[in-house]
Amino acid sequence: MKIKIVDKKEVPALIDRLIERYRVFAPVDAGKYARLMEVASGSEACLELQNPKLSSKEILFPQTEIILRIKKGEEGLETEEPSENDKDWVLFGVHPCDAKGLVLTDKFFASGDYKDKPYMDKRGKTSIVGLACNHPRATCFCASVGGSPFGKEGIDILLVDLGEEYLIEILTERGERMIEGVHGLRDASDDDMARAEKMSEEAEKALQTDLPIEGLSERLEGMFEDPLWDKVHLKCVGCGVCSYLCPTCWCFDIIDEETSTGVERIRLWDTCQFTQFTLQGSGFNPRPSGKERMRQRTMHKFCYFPKEYGVLACTGCGRCVRECPVNQDIRETIKEIMSV
Ligand code: SF4
Ligand code: SF4
């Protein structure tokens, strides 16, 4: 493993060098919040901002995406699947919780017999430059769900902000390839590494939540009919913000839209928090109230997904806690479940 140092002033040039070979997506200042967007120049990237409001999911699994075009040809219907045949991609400045979110997304879209082509086309060509989280927010709880502010899961190169410089930890062959030909780096010294280690320890200490997660999945298995579900959903207005912002919510709908030349098949985000998500053509809805919908989201993250894939479907990024308009707090739900 190679560990280098780059002066912060050199980072725009480093990104420019990457842009010569990759499409680069980095956090940019989108007004009131940061957003991961494609950048045409390293000077557009802003690594000093807090974690973007939307996770990296929106790049690889966009909110709306054409997955098929259908038109009438001379010999009947012709179909075309849009594909990404351009350069490889780099997601730059991804926080460890969101990099882990992509690892979990891979399990959903790419394990088992069926591989989701629109997602895999993009994911297969994407490298991740992570950015360690020196200052976790009060709503972050990554360490409680198996992550860490300096976590490396799913990351090819990890940047650590040392103040005037970044420590660059090259973790994979993809990381090696990205850094090839980049100038202005020096080898990290023992002192640099000790500083990074100290920051990692401080970030872990700064995490304010220590959730009781041990045995949560097993406990939930016997709680489908528990009276707890009658009350934990009461504040929820079913807006779906928690799911849309969550790096580990992947429900989608598919619709066909008529165009001047035929039909476009479009995939768009959906959520189990919407009333119509499970509404059947007959009018029957197996999840008719917020109770069933909140139970579903909680069960999926902490019971069904772990049962299927052996890991919780939550990275502790805290977005659902921060952005919920009625202050529904998933950490409080977990505590209530564990206290039953
Ligand atoms: S963001 Fe809050 S109010 Fe909206 S669906 Fe999620 S829990 Fe309910
Ligand atoms: S459930 Fe909430 S805290 Fe967990 S990954 Fe989703 S948005 Fe982040």
Short mmCIF file of C-alpha atoms and ligand atoms in Angstrom, two decimals:
data_model
loop_
_atom_site.label_atom_id
_atom_site.label_comp_id
_atom_site.label_asym_id
_atom_site.label_seq_id
_atom_site.Cartn_x
_atom_site.Cartn_y
_atom_site.Cartn_z
CA MET A 1 0.00 0.00 0.00
CA LYS A 2 1.35 3.41 -0.97
CA ILE A 3 0.76 6.51 1.09
CA LYS A 4 1.45 9.92 -0.39
CA ILE A 5 0.92 13.56 0.49
CA VAL A 6 -0.44 16.32 -1.73
CA ASP A 7 -0.57 19.99 -0.93
CA LYS A 8 -4.20 21.21 -0.95
CA LYS A 9 -3.31 23.85 -3.53
CA GLU A 10 -2.37 21.05 -5.92
CA VAL A 11 -5.71 19.21 -5.66
CA PRO A 12 -7.46 21.08 -8.53
CA ALA A 13 -4.52 20.16 -10.80
CA LEU A 14 -4.74 16.56 -9.60
CA ILE A 15 -8.44 16.48 -10.53
CA ASP A 16 -7.66 18.13 -13.89
CA ARG A 17 -5.18 15.31 -14.56
CA LEU A 18 -7.91 12.78 -13.77
CA ILE A 19 -10.36 14.61 -16.06
CA GLU A 20 -7.97 13.97 -18.97
CA ARG A 21 -8.63 10.24 -18.52
CA TYR A 22 -11.96 9.93 -16.66
CA ARG A 23 -15.34 11.54 -16.23
CA VAL A 24 -14.96 12.96 -12.73
CA PHE A 25 -17.85 13.59 -10.32
CA ALA A 26 -16.97 15.64 -7.23
CA PRO A 27 -18.76 17.65 -4.53
CA VAL A 28 -19.66 21.13 -5.77
CA ASP A 29 -21.25 24.03 -3.93
CA ALA A 30 -24.91 23.82 -5.00
CA GLY A 31 -26.04 26.82 -2.96
CA LYS A 32 -27.41 25.69 0.38
CA TYR A 33 -25.76 22.28 0.19
CA ALA A 34 -23.07 20.22 -1.52
CA ARG A 35 -23.91 17.97 -4.43
CA LEU A 36 -21.86 15.36 -6.26
CA MET A 37 -21.76 16.50 -9.89
CA GLU A 38 -19.62 16.02 -12.97
CA VAL A 39 -16.88 18.64 -13.02
CA ALA A 40 -15.19 20.08 -16.09
CA SER A 41 -12.33 21.50 -14.05
CA GLY A 42 -10.69 20.70 -10.73
CA SER A 43 -11.43 24.23 -9.55
CA GLU A 44 -15.17 23.38 -9.42
CA ALA A 45 -14.67 20.70 -6.76
CA CYS A 46 -15.18 21.70 -3.15
CA LEU A 47 -13.90 19.15 -0.65
CA GLU A 48 -14.30 21.37 2.40
CA LEU A 49 -18.11 21.05 2.43
CA GLN A 50 -20.08 18.59 4.54
CA ASN A 51 -21.23 15.32 2.99
CA PRO A 52 -23.57 16.06 0.02
CA LYS A 53 -27.30 16.15 0.70
CA LEU A 54 -27.85 13.39 -1.85
CA SER A 55 -25.58 10.37 -1.70
CA SER A 56 -23.44 8.95 -4.53
CA LYS A 57 -26.43 6.75 -5.35
CA GLU A 58 -27.80 9.54 -7.55
CA ILE A 59 -24.86 9.17 -9.97
CA LEU A 60 -25.01 5.40 -10.49
CA PHE A 61 -28.75 4.99 -9.94
CA PRO A 62 -30.19 8.34 -11.08
CA GLN A 63 -33.59 9.57 -9.98
CA THR A 64 -34.86 9.18 -13.54
CA GLU A 65 -33.14 7.14 -16.22
CA ILE A 66 -34.11 5.94 -19.69
CA ILE A 67 -33.43 2.20 -19.73
CA LEU A 68 -34.93 1.31 -23.13
CA ARG A 69 -36.01 3.07 -26.33
CA ILE A 70 -38.62 1.38 -28.51
CA LYS A 71 -39.56 2.53 -32.01
CA LYS A 72 -41.29 1.16 -35.09
CA GLY A 73 -38.79 -0.02 -37.70
CA GLU A 74 -39.31 -1.45 -41.17
CA GLU A 75 -39.32 -4.98 -39.78
CA GLY A 76 -41.33 -4.37 -36.63
CA LEU A 77 -40.42 -2.95 -33.26
CA GLU A 78 -36.78 -1.99 -32.70
CA THR A 79 -35.33 -1.63 -29.23
CA GLU A 80 -32.19 0.12 -28.05
CA GLU A 81 -30.67 0.03 -24.57
CA PRO A 82 -28.80 3.24 -23.80
CA SER A 83 -25.28 2.38 -22.68
CA GLU A 84 -22.38 4.28 -21.19
CA ASN A 85 -19.59 3.72 -23.70
CA ASP A 86 -17.58 6.74 -22.72
CA LYS A 87 -14.53 7.08 -20.47
CA ASP A 88 -14.28 5.38 -17.09
CA TRP A 89 -15.72 7.34 -14.17
CA VAL A 90 -14.28 8.59 -10.88
CA LEU A 91 -16.42 9.60 -7.92
CA PHE A 92 -14.12 11.98 -6.03
CA GLY A 93 -14.48 12.96 -2.38
CA VAL A 94 -16.98 10.28 -1.38
CA HIS A 95 -17.38 9.94 2.38
CA PRO A 96 -16.86 6.43 3.84
CA CYS A 97 -20.58 5.97 4.65
CA ASP A 98 -21.50 6.61 1.01
CA ALA A 99 -18.73 4.37 -0.34
CA LYS A 100 -20.10 1.64 1.89
CA GLY A 101 -23.54 2.50 0.55
CA LEU A 102 -22.33 1.59 -2.93
CA VAL A 103 -20.97 -1.73 -1.66
CA LEU A 104 -24.44 -2.47 -0.30
CA THR A 105 -26.05 -1.26 -3.53
CA ASP A 106 -23.87 -3.75 -5.42
CA LYS A 107 -25.41 -6.54 -3.37
CA PHE A 108 -28.88 -5.42 -4.37
CA PHE A 109 -28.26 -4.79 -8.08
CA ALA A 110 -25.48 -7.22 -8.83
CA SER A 111 -25.66 -10.37 -6.75
CA GLY A 112 -27.59 -13.52 -7.51
CA ASP A 113 -28.62 -14.56 -11.02
CA TYR A 114 -29.91 -11.22 -12.17
CA LYS A 115 -27.50 -8.35 -12.74
CA ASP A 116 -29.06 -4.94 -13.28
CA LYS A 117 -27.49 -3.75 -16.54
CA PRO A 118 -28.12 0.02 -16.28
CA TYR A 119 -26.48 0.05 -12.85
CA MET A 120 -23.71 -2.41 -13.64
CA ASP A 121 -22.68 -0.59 -16.84
CA LYS A 122 -21.88 2.44 -14.75
CA ARG A 123 -20.65 0.72 -11.62
CA GLY A 124 -18.17 -1.50 -13.48
CA LYS A 125 -16.32 1.51 -14.81
CA THR A 126 -16.37 3.59 -11.63
CA SER A 127 -13.48 4.15 -9.23
CA ILE A 128 -13.92 5.79 -5.85
CA VAL A 129 -11.73 8.44 -4.25
CA GLY A 130 -12.91 8.58 -0.66
CA LEU A 131 -12.62 11.47 1.78
CA ALA A 132 -12.27 10.57 5.45
CA CYS A 133 -14.72 12.31 7.75
CA ASN A 134 -12.77 14.43 10.26
CA HIS A 135 -15.86 16.04 11.73
CA PRO A 136 -18.86 13.69 11.92
CA ARG A 137 -22.17 15.48 12.43
CA ALA A 138 -24.39 15.03 15.46
CA THR A 139 -26.70 12.92 13.28
CA CYS A 140 -24.00 10.50 12.08
CA PHE A 141 -23.86 6.98 13.51
CA CYS A 142 -21.72 5.01 11.04
CA ALA A 143 -19.68 3.32 13.79
CA SER A 144 -22.84 1.89 15.34
CA VAL A 145 -23.71 0.04 12.13
CA GLY A 146 -20.28 -1.39 11.33
CA GLY A 147 -18.66 1.59 9.60
CA SER A 148 -16.14 4.24 10.56
CA PRO A 149 -15.47 7.92 9.71
CA PHE A 150 -12.15 6.74 8.24
CA GLY A 151 -13.60 3.50 6.77
CA LYS A 152 -12.07 2.12 3.58
CA GLU A 153 -14.76 -0.27 2.36
CA GLY A 154 -15.44 0.26 -1.34
CA ILE A 155 -12.74 2.92 -1.66
CA ASP A 156 -9.81 2.85 -4.12
CA ILE A 157 -7.99 5.90 -2.78
CA LEU A 158 -8.68 7.48 0.61
CA LEU A 159 -7.91 11.16 1.20
CA VAL A 160 -7.36 12.38 4.75
CA ASP A 161 -7.52 16.12 5.37
CA LEU A 162 -4.42 17.04 7.38
CA GLY A 163 -5.05 20.79 7.33
CA GLU A 164 -2.77 22.21 4.61
CA GLU A 165 -2.35 18.86 2.87
CA TYR A 166 -4.16 15.62 2.11
CA LEU A 167 -2.75 12.24 2.95
CA ILE A 168 -3.47 9.93 0.00
CA GLU A 169 -3.80 6.26 0.79
CA ILE A 170 -3.77 4.16 -2.38
CA LEU A 171 -5.76 1.04 -1.58
CA THR A 172 -6.38 -0.87 -4.82
CA GLU A 173 -5.02 -1.43 -8.32
CA ARG A 174 -7.68 0.94 -9.61
CA GLY A 175 -6.30 3.49 -7.17
CA GLU A 176 -2.78 2.88 -8.55
CA ARG A 177 -4.04 3.46 -12.09
CA MET A 178 -5.79 6.67 -11.12
CA ILE A 179 -2.71 8.12 -9.51
CA GLU A 180 -0.37 7.18 -12.40
CA GLY A 181 1.17 10.27 -13.96
CA VAL A 182 -0.10 12.62 -11.24
CA HIS A 183 2.64 15.08 -10.25
CA GLY A 184 3.23 17.02 -7.07
CA LEU A 185 2.98 14.12 -4.61
CA ARG A 186 5.54 13.26 -1.96
CA ASP A 187 5.88 10.13 0.17
CA ALA A 188 4.09 10.37 3.51
CA SER A 189 6.35 10.52 6.57
CA ASP A 190 5.81 8.68 9.87
CA ASP A 191 4.69 12.01 11.31
CA ASP A 192 2.04 12.43 8.57
CA MET A 193 0.69 8.95 9.26
CA ALA A 194 0.65 9.53 13.00
CA ARG A 195 -1.34 12.74 12.45
CA ALA A 196 -3.86 10.90 10.28
CA GLU A 197 -4.18 8.16 12.90
CA LYS A 198 -4.83 10.73 15.61
CA MET A 199 -7.52 12.38 13.48
CA SER A 200 -9.15 9.01 12.93
CA GLU A 201 -9.28 8.39 16.67
CA GLU A 202 -10.70 11.87 17.30
CA ALA A 203 -13.37 11.42 14.63
CA GLU A 204 -14.44 8.10 16.21
CA LYS A 205 -14.66 9.83 19.59
CA ALA A 206 -16.70 12.70 18.12
CA LEU A 207 -19.47 10.32 17.03
CA GLN A 208 -22.14 10.96 19.58
CA THR A 209 -24.30 7.90 19.05
CA ASP A 210 -23.64 4.51 20.48
CA LEU A 211 -26.67 2.54 19.39
CA PRO A 212 -27.53 -0.85 20.83
CA ILE A 213 -27.45 -2.81 17.55
CA GLU A 214 -26.33 -6.24 18.81
CA GLY A 215 -29.06 -8.78 18.06
CA LEU A 216 -31.33 -6.22 16.34
CA SER A 217 -32.03 -8.34 13.25
CA GLU A 218 -32.91 -11.44 15.26
CA ARG A 219 -35.13 -9.42 17.57
CA LEU A 220 -37.03 -7.93 14.63
CA GLU A 221 -37.77 -11.37 13.23
CA GLY A 222 -40.31 -11.89 15.98
CA MET A 223 -41.74 -8.37 15.93
CA PHE A 224 -43.87 -8.21 12.79
CA GLU A 225 -47.09 -7.94 14.83
CA ASP A 226 -45.59 -6.00 17.74
CA PRO A 227 -47.72 -3.06 19.06
CA LEU A 228 -44.60 -0.87 18.74
CA TRP A 229 -45.44 -0.35 15.04
CA ASP A 230 -48.74 1.31 16.07
CA LYS A 231 -46.86 4.28 17.49
CA VAL A 232 -43.41 4.67 15.87
CA HIS A 233 -44.91 5.89 12.58
CA LEU A 234 -47.30 8.47 14.03
CA LYS A 235 -45.24 11.57 13.19
CA CYS A 236 -44.41 10.43 9.65
CA VAL A 237 -46.18 12.31 6.84
CA GLY A 238 -45.08 9.87 4.15
CA CYS A 239 -43.08 12.42 2.14
CA GLY A 240 -40.43 9.88 1.13
CA VAL A 241 -37.49 12.22 1.77
CA CYS A 242 -35.80 9.65 4.01
CA SER A 243 -35.79 7.05 1.22
CA TYR A 244 -34.83 9.39 -1.59
CA LEU A 245 -31.80 10.67 0.31
CA CYS A 246 -30.83 7.27 1.71
CA PRO A 247 -27.83 5.60 0.03
CA THR A 248 -29.38 2.20 0.72
CA CYS A 249 -32.94 2.67 -0.54
CA TRP A 250 -33.29 1.44 -4.10
CA CYS A 251 -36.99 0.98 -4.79
CA PHE A 252 -37.96 2.09 -8.27
CA ASP A 253 -40.90 2.24 -10.65
CA ILE A 254 -40.82 1.76 -14.42
CA ILE A 255 -43.04 3.73 -16.79
CA ASP A 256 -43.34 3.98 -20.58
CA GLU A 257 -43.51 7.50 -22.04
CA GLU A 258 -44.57 8.14 -25.62
CA THR A 259 -42.18 10.30 -27.67
CA SER A 260 -42.35 11.62 -31.24
CA THR A 261 -40.44 8.55 -32.45
CA GLY A 262 -41.77 5.77 -30.21
CA VAL A 263 -41.59 4.99 -26.54
CA GLU A 264 -39.02 5.57 -23.82
CA ARG A 265 -38.98 3.19 -20.90
CA ILE A 266 -37.98 5.17 -17.83
CA ARG A 267 -36.90 3.98 -14.42
CA LEU A 268 -37.51 6.38 -11.55
CA TRP A 269 -37.07 6.32 -7.82
CA ASP A 270 -39.98 5.14 -5.75
CA THR A 271 -40.31 4.40 -2.06
CA CYS A 272 -42.15 2.07 0.26
CA GLN A 273 -43.14 5.22 2.18
CA PHE A 274 -45.60 6.26 -0.53
CA THR A 275 -49.24 5.18 -0.18
CA GLN A 276 -49.46 3.95 -3.76
CA PHE A 277 -46.25 1.91 -3.67
CA THR A 278 -48.10 -1.32 -2.94
CA LEU A 279 -51.55 -0.30 -4.17
CA GLN A 280 -52.83 -3.09 -6.39
CA GLY A 281 -55.04 -2.77 -9.46
CA SER A 282 -57.93 -4.29 -7.54
CA GLY A 283 -57.80 -1.42 -5.07
CA PHE A 284 -56.36 -3.63 -2.32
CA ASN A 285 -53.30 -2.24 -0.54
CA PRO A 286 -51.35 -4.64 1.70
CA ARG A 287 -49.64 -1.66 3.35
CA PRO A 288 -52.60 0.68 3.80
CA SER A 289 -51.24 2.93 6.56
CA GLY A 290 -48.04 4.49 7.80
CA LYS A 291 -47.72 1.67 10.30
CA GLU A 292 -47.12 -0.98 7.64
CA ARG A 293 -44.94 1.33 5.59
CA MET A 294 -42.67 2.35 8.46
CA ARG A 295 -42.45 -1.30 9.52
CA GLN A 296 -41.43 -2.26 6.00
CA ARG A 297 -38.62 0.31 5.77
CA THR A 298 -37.29 -0.60 9.20
CA MET A 299 -37.60 -4.34 8.63
CA HIS A 300 -35.92 -4.11 5.23
CA LYS A 301 -32.91 -2.29 6.60
CA PHE A 302 -32.42 -4.18 9.83
CA CYS A 303 -34.00 -7.62 9.32
CA TYR A 304 -34.73 -8.73 5.72
CA PHE A 305 -31.54 -7.38 4.11
CA PRO A 306 -29.20 -8.71 6.82
CA LYS A 307 -30.93 -12.09 6.56
CA GLU A 308 -30.32 -12.16 2.81
CA TYR A 309 -26.87 -10.55 2.63
CA GLY A 310 -25.42 -10.76 6.14
CA VAL A 311 -25.10 -7.00 6.65
CA LEU A 312 -27.38 -4.16 7.80
CA ALA A 313 -28.79 -1.98 5.00
CA CYS A 314 -27.92 1.26 6.77
CA THR A 315 -24.60 3.10 6.73
CA GLY A 316 -25.43 5.51 9.54
CA CYS A 317 -25.04 8.53 7.24
CA GLY A 318 -27.76 10.32 9.20
CA ARG A 319 -29.49 11.88 6.16
CA CYS A 320 -32.91 10.53 7.12
CA VAL A 321 -32.47 12.00 10.59
CA ARG A 322 -31.27 15.40 9.34
CA GLU A 323 -33.75 15.96 6.56
CA CYS A 324 -37.02 14.48 7.84
CA PRO A 325 -39.52 17.38 8.05
CA VAL A 326 -41.07 16.00 11.24
CA ASN A 327 -37.86 14.86 12.98
CA GLN A 328 -38.53 11.16 12.72
CA ASP A 329 -35.29 9.64 14.02
CA ILE A 330 -34.35 6.12 12.97
CA ARG A 331 -31.96 5.92 15.93
CA GLU A 332 -34.87 6.40 18.31
CA THR A 333 -36.81 3.67 16.48
CA ILE A 334 -33.85 1.31 16.93
CA LYS A 335 -33.66 2.13 20.63
CA GLU A 336 -37.38 1.48 21.02
CA ILE A 337 -37.09 -1.87 19.25
CA MET A 338 -34.18 -2.85 21.47
CA SER A 339 -36.08 -1.90 24.59
CA VAL A 340 -39.11 -4.12 23.85
S1 SF4 B 1 -38.70 11.78 5.80
FE1 SF4 B 1 -39.81 11.59 7.74
S2 SF4 B 1 -41.93 12.21 7.28
FE2 SF4 B 1 -40.93 11.80 5.30
S3 SF4 B 1 -41.43 9.60 4.88
FE3 SF4 B 1 -39.43 9.64 5.93
S4 SF4 B 1 -39.92 9.38 8.12
FE4 SF4 B 1 -41.84 9.96 7.08
S1 SF4 B 2 -31.44 4.70 6.91
FE1 SF4 B 2 -30.89 6.84 7.29
S2 SF4 B 2 -28.91 6.75 8.36
FE2 SF4 B 2 -29.26 4.72 7.44
S3 SF4 B 2 -28.21 4.83 5.44
FE3 SF4 B 2 -30.36 5.43 5.10
S4 SF4 B 2 -30.38 7.69 5.26
FE4 SF4 B 2 -28.44 6.97 6.14
#
